[in-house]
CSV table of C-alpha atoms in Angstrom, one decimal:
chain,number,residue,atom,x,y,z
A,1,ALA,CA,-9.1,-13.8,-4.9
A,2,GLN,CA,-8.0,-12.6,-1.5
A,3,THR,CA,-9.9,-9.9,0.4
A,4,VAL,CA,-9.1,-7.9,3.4
A,5,THR,CA,-11.7,-6.3,5.7
A,6,GLN,CA,-11.3,-3.7,8.3
A,7,SER,CA,-14.6,-3.2,10.1
A,8,GLN,CA,-13.7,-0.2,12.1
A,9,PRO,CA,-13.7,3.0,9.9
A,10,GLU,CA,-12.7,5.1,12.9
A,11,MET,CA,-11.2,4.6,16.3
A,12,SER,CA,-10.1,6.9,19.0
A,13,VAL,CA,-8.0,6.4,22.1
A,14,GLN,CA,-6.7,8.6,25.0
A,15,GLU,CA,-3.0,9.3,24.9
A,16,ALA,CA,-1.0,6.7,26.8
A,17,GLU,CA,-3.8,4.1,26.5
A,18,THR,CA,-4.0,0.9,24.5
A,19,VAL,CA,-6.0,0.5,21.3
A,20,THR,CA,-6.6,-2.5,19.1
A,21,LEU,CA,-7.4,-2.3,15.4
A,22,SER,CA,-9.2,-5.3,13.8
A,23,CYS,CA,-8.5,-6.9,10.4
A,24,THR,CA,-9.9,-10.1,8.9
A,25,TYR,CA,-8.9,-11.6,5.6
A,26,ASP,CA,-10.1,-14.3,3.2
A,27,THR,CA,-7.7,-16.6,1.4
A,28,SER,CA,-7.4,-20.2,0.4
A,29,GLU,CA,-3.6,-20.1,0.6
A,30,SER,CA,-1.6,-21.4,3.4
A,31,ASP,CA,1.5,-19.3,3.0
A,32,TYR,CA,1.3,-15.5,2.9
A,33,TYR,CA,2.4,-12.3,4.6
A,34,LEU,CA,0.3,-9.8,6.5
A,35,PHE,CA,1.2,-6.2,7.1
A,36,TRP,CA,0.0,-3.2,8.9
A,37,TYR,CA,0.8,0.1,7.2
A,38,LYS,CA,0.4,3.6,8.7
A,39,GLN,CA,-0.5,6.6,6.5
A,40,PRO,CA,-0.2,9.9,8.5
A,41,PRO,CA,-2.1,12.9,7.1
A,42,SER,CA,-0.5,14.1,3.9
A,43,ARG,CA,2.4,11.9,4.4
A,44,GLN,CA,3.6,8.7,2.8
A,45,MET,CA,2.6,5.2,3.9
A,46,ILE,CA,5.1,3.4,6.1
A,47,LEU,CA,5.3,-0.2,7.3
A,48,VAL,CA,4.4,-0.7,11.0
A,49,ILE,CA,4.7,-4.4,11.4
A,50,ARG,CA,4.8,-7.6,9.4
A,51,GLN,CA,3.8,-11.2,10.1
A,52,GLU,CA,4.7,-14.3,8.1
A,53,ALA,CA,1.8,-16.8,8.1
A,54,TYR,CA,4.1,-19.8,8.8
A,55,LYS,CA,5.2,-18.2,12.1
A,56,GLN,CA,3.0,-19.0,15.1
A,57,GLN,CA,4.7,-16.3,17.2
A,58,ASN,CA,3.0,-12.9,17.0
A,59,ALA,CA,5.2,-10.1,15.7
A,60,THR,CA,6.2,-7.2,17.9
A,61,GLU,CA,7.8,-3.9,17.1
A,62,ASN,CA,8.3,-1.8,20.2
A,63,ARG,CA,4.8,-0.5,21.2
A,64,PHE,CA,3.1,-2.3,18.3
A,65,SER,CA,2.1,-5.9,18.4
A,66,VAL,CA,-0.2,-8.2,16.5
A,67,ASN,CA,-2.6,-11.0,17.4
A,68,PHE,CA,-2.5,-13.4,14.5
A,69,GLN,CA,-5.1,-16.0,14.5
A,70,LYS,CA,-4.5,-18.1,11.3
A,71,ALA,CA,-7.5,-20.4,11.7
A,72,ALA,CA,-9.8,-17.5,12.2
A,73,LYS,CA,-8.1,-15.4,9.5
A,74,SER,CA,-7.8,-12.5,11.9
A,75,PHE,CA,-4.9,-10.1,12.2
A,76,SER,CA,-5.4,-7.3,14.8
A,77,LEU,CA,-2.9,-4.6,15.7
A,78,LYS,CA,-2.4,-3.5,19.3
A,79,ILE,CA,-0.9,-0.1,20.0
A,80,SER,CA,0.3,0.3,23.5
A,81,ASP,CA,1.0,3.6,25.3
A,82,SER,CA,-0.6,5.6,22.4
A,83,GLN,CA,1.2,8.8,21.4
A,84,LEU,CA,-0.1,11.8,19.5
A,85,GLY,CA,2.2,10.8,16.6
A,86,ASP,CA,0.3,7.5,16.2
A,87,ALA,CA,-2.7,9.5,14.7
A,88,ALA,CA,-3.1,8.2,11.1
A,89,MET,CA,-4.9,5.9,8.8
A,90,TYR,CA,-4.0,2.3,9.4
A,91,PHE,CA,-4.2,-0.2,6.6
A,92,CYS,CA,-4.1,-4.0,6.9
A,93,ALA,CA,-2.6,-5.7,3.9
A,94,TYR,CA,-2.1,-9.2,2.5
A,95,ARG,CA,0.5,-10.5,0.2
A,96,SER,CA,0.6,-14.0,-1.2
A,97,GLU,CA,3.7,-16.1,-0.9
A,98,PHE,CA,3.0,-17.6,-4.3
A,99,GLN,CA,6.0,-17.0,-6.5
A,100,GLY,CA,5.4,-14.0,-8.8
A,101,ALA,CA,2.5,-12.7,-6.7
A,102,GLN,CA,3.8,-9.4,-5.5
A,103,LYS,CA,0.8,-7.2,-5.1
A,104,LEU,CA,-0.5,-6.0,-1.7
A,105,VAL,CA,-4.2,-6.3,-1.1
A,106,PHE,CA,-5.3,-3.6,1.3
A,107,GLY,CA,-8.3,-3.2,3.6
A,108,GLN,CA,-10.4,-0.1,3.7
A,109,GLY,CA,-8.4,1.4,6.5
A,110,THR,CA,-9.1,2.6,10.1
A,111,ARG,CA,-8.7,6.3,11.0
A,112,LEU,CA,-7.1,6.4,14.4
A,113,THR,CA,-7.4,9.6,16.5
A,114,ILE,CA,-5.4,10.2,19.7
A,115,ASN,CA,-7.0,12.3,22.3
A,116,PRO,CA,-4.6,14.3,24.5
B,1,ASP,CA,16.8,11.6,0.3
B,2,THR,CA,17.0,8.0,-0.7
B,3,GLY,CA,13.3,7.2,-0.5
B,4,VAL,CA,10.8,6.7,-3.3
B,5,SER,CA,10.0,10.0,-5.1
B,6,GLN,CA,7.1,10.9,-7.3
B,7,ASP,CA,6.5,13.8,-9.6
B,8,PRO,CA,4.4,15.9,-9.7
B,9,ARG,CA,2.8,15.8,-6.3
B,10,HIS,CA,-0.4,17.4,-7.6
B,11,LYS,CA,-1.9,17.5,-11.0
B,12,ILE,CA,-5.1,19.2,-12.1
B,13,THR,CA,-6.3,18.6,-15.6
B,14,LYS,CA,-9.4,18.8,-17.7
B,15,ARG,CA,-11.4,15.8,-18.8
B,16,GLY,CA,-10.0,14.4,-22.0
B,17,GLN,CA,-6.4,15.5,-21.5
B,18,ASN,CA,-3.5,13.2,-21.1
B,19,VAL,CA,-1.3,13.1,-18.0
B,20,THR,CA,2.0,11.4,-17.2
B,21,PHE,CA,3.4,10.7,-13.7
B,22,ARG,CA,6.9,9.7,-12.8
B,23,CYS,CA,8.2,7.5,-10.1
B,24,ASP,CA,11.8,7.1,-9.0
B,25,PRO,CA,12.3,4.1,-6.8
B,26,ILE,CA,14.9,3.4,-4.2
B,27,SER,CA,18.1,3.0,-6.3
B,28,GLU,CA,18.9,-0.7,-5.5
B,29,HIS,CA,15.3,-1.9,-5.7
B,30,ASN,CA,14.4,-3.9,-8.8
B,31,ARG,CA,10.7,-4.1,-8.2
B,32,LEU,CA,8.3,-1.3,-8.7
B,33,TYR,CA,4.6,-1.0,-8.1
B,34,TRP,CA,1.8,1.4,-8.9
B,35,TYR,CA,-1.4,1.6,-6.8
B,36,ARG,CA,-4.4,3.9,-6.9
B,37,GLN,CA,-6.1,5.2,-3.8
B,38,THR,CA,-9.4,7.0,-3.8
B,39,LEU,CA,-10.6,9.1,-0.9
B,40,GLY,CA,-11.3,7.1,2.2
B,41,GLN,CA,-10.2,3.8,0.6
B,42,GLY,CA,-7.2,1.6,0.8
B,43,PRO,CA,-4.8,1.5,-2.2
B,44,GLU,CA,-5.7,-0.8,-5.1
B,45,PHE,CA,-3.0,-2.5,-7.1
B,46,LEU,CA,-2.5,-1.4,-10.7
B,47,THR,CA,0.7,-2.9,-12.0
B,48,TYR,CA,4.1,-4.3,-11.1
B,49,PHE,CA,7.5,-4.3,-12.7
B,50,GLN,CA,10.5,-6.4,-12.1
B,51,ASN,CA,13.4,-4.5,-13.7
B,52,GLU,CA,12.0,-3.4,-17.0
B,53,ALA,CA,9.5,-6.2,-17.4
B,54,GLN,CA,5.9,-5.5,-16.6
B,55,LEU,CA,4.8,-8.8,-14.9
B,56,GLU,CA,1.3,-8.1,-13.7
B,57,LYS,CA,-1.5,-5.8,-14.6
B,58,SER,CA,-4.8,-5.3,-12.7
B,59,ARG,CA,-8.0,-5.3,-14.6
B,60,LEU,CA,-8.3,-1.8,-13.2
B,61,LEU,CA,-5.7,-0.8,-15.7
B,62,SER,CA,-7.9,0.0,-18.7
B,63,ASP,CA,-6.5,0.6,-22.1
B,64,ARG,CA,-6.3,4.3,-21.4
B,65,PHE,CA,-3.6,3.5,-18.9
B,66,SER,CA,0.0,2.6,-19.8
B,67,ALA,CA,3.0,2.2,-17.6
B,68,GLU,CA,6.6,1.8,-18.5
B,69,ARG,CA,10.0,1.2,-16.9
B,70,PRO,CA,12.3,1.4,-19.9
B,71,LYS,CA,15.7,1.0,-18.2
B,72,GLY,CA,14.6,-0.7,-15.1
B,73,SER,CA,15.0,2.4,-13.0
B,74,PHE,CA,12.3,5.1,-13.0
B,75,SER,CA,8.8,4.4,-14.2
B,76,THR,CA,6.1,6.5,-15.8
B,77,LEU,CA,2.3,6.1,-15.7
B,78,GLU,CA,0.3,7.7,-18.4
B,79,ILE,CA,-3.4,8.2,-18.5
B,80,GLN,CA,-4.9,9.1,-21.8
B,81,ARG,CA,-8.3,10.9,-22.3
B,82,THR,CA,-8.7,11.4,-18.6
B,83,GLU,CA,-12.1,11.0,-17.0
B,84,GLN,CA,-13.5,12.4,-13.7
B,85,GLY,CA,-13.4,8.8,-12.3
B,86,ASP,CA,-9.6,8.9,-12.7
B,87,SER,CA,-9.4,11.4,-9.9
B,88,ALA,CA,-7.3,9.7,-7.1
B,89,MET,CA,-4.0,9.5,-5.5
B,90,TYR,CA,-1.5,7.4,-7.5
B,91,LEU,CA,1.0,5.7,-5.3
B,92,CYS,CA,4.3,4.2,-6.4
B,93,ALA,CA,6.2,1.7,-4.3
B,94,SER,CA,9.4,-0.2,-4.6
B,95,SER,CA,11.0,-3.3,-3.1
B,96,SER,CA,14.2,-5.3,-3.4
B,97,GLY,CA,14.2,-8.8,-4.9
B,98,LEU,CA,16.3,-10.2,-2.1
B,99,ALA,CA,15.1,-13.0,0.1
B,100,GLY,CA,13.1,-11.5,2.8
B,101,GLY,CA,12.8,-8.2,1.0
B,102,HIS,CA,9.1,-8.1,1.3
B,103,GLU,CA,8.6,-4.6,2.4
B,104,GLN,CA,7.3,-2.2,-0.2
B,105,PHE,CA,8.4,1.3,0.4
B,106,PHE,CA,5.9,3.9,-0.7
B,107,GLY,CA,6.4,7.3,-2.3
B,108,PRO,CA,4.3,10.4,-1.3
B,109,GLY,CA,1.9,9.9,-4.2
B,110,THR,CA,0.6,12.1,-7.1
B,111,ARG,CA,-2.8,13.5,-6.4
B,112,LEU,CA,-4.8,13.8,-9.7
B,113,THR,CA,-7.9,15.9,-10.0
B,114,VAL,CA,-9.8,15.7,-13.2
B,115,LEU,CA,-12.2,18.6,-13.8
């Protein structure tokens, strides 16, 4: 079974600075998807960024980028120019590419605080 | 609002009572998921529907739990004989079955408190 580990329960960063959230995962599969989801306080979870395992190029979405190291099974999220609205729980998630396997496997989450 | 909606948003019940939650997915999405999230943890998968067929169930879904999606649109999750350990946020998500439609869109959740 696949597992996802986020070793940083809490992180904080000064507004406008850069922060990196860590995620490692364990799988024996070669094809899969990795995601970062954001869950603001009392609000619903939204997708931040997605990475297909077959793509070597790291995904980027505006201020958000990932460092995907397939051999190391590492998938970190970098947030540049941090803004107050980035404060949230961030979850790393894995999804198999195996046909019929639709569930997301989540890590424990990292609570990100932005200091003004 | 065309997002995923869930009802109720909050439910307080006494141990031993039955509760039912509803999820309305994004209208064109044929896949629907239920997850459970306890405080300070990531969501855990419970079950998944494609149209009206329930295709996968987690071992977390004990026989006190039942989920349905009778017409392939909205879904209900029922918990019978609730226990204090059932207290959690129950999240619903939906996705399309189109190629590349990998994003699951989440609803706001139903927070269940069992006294």
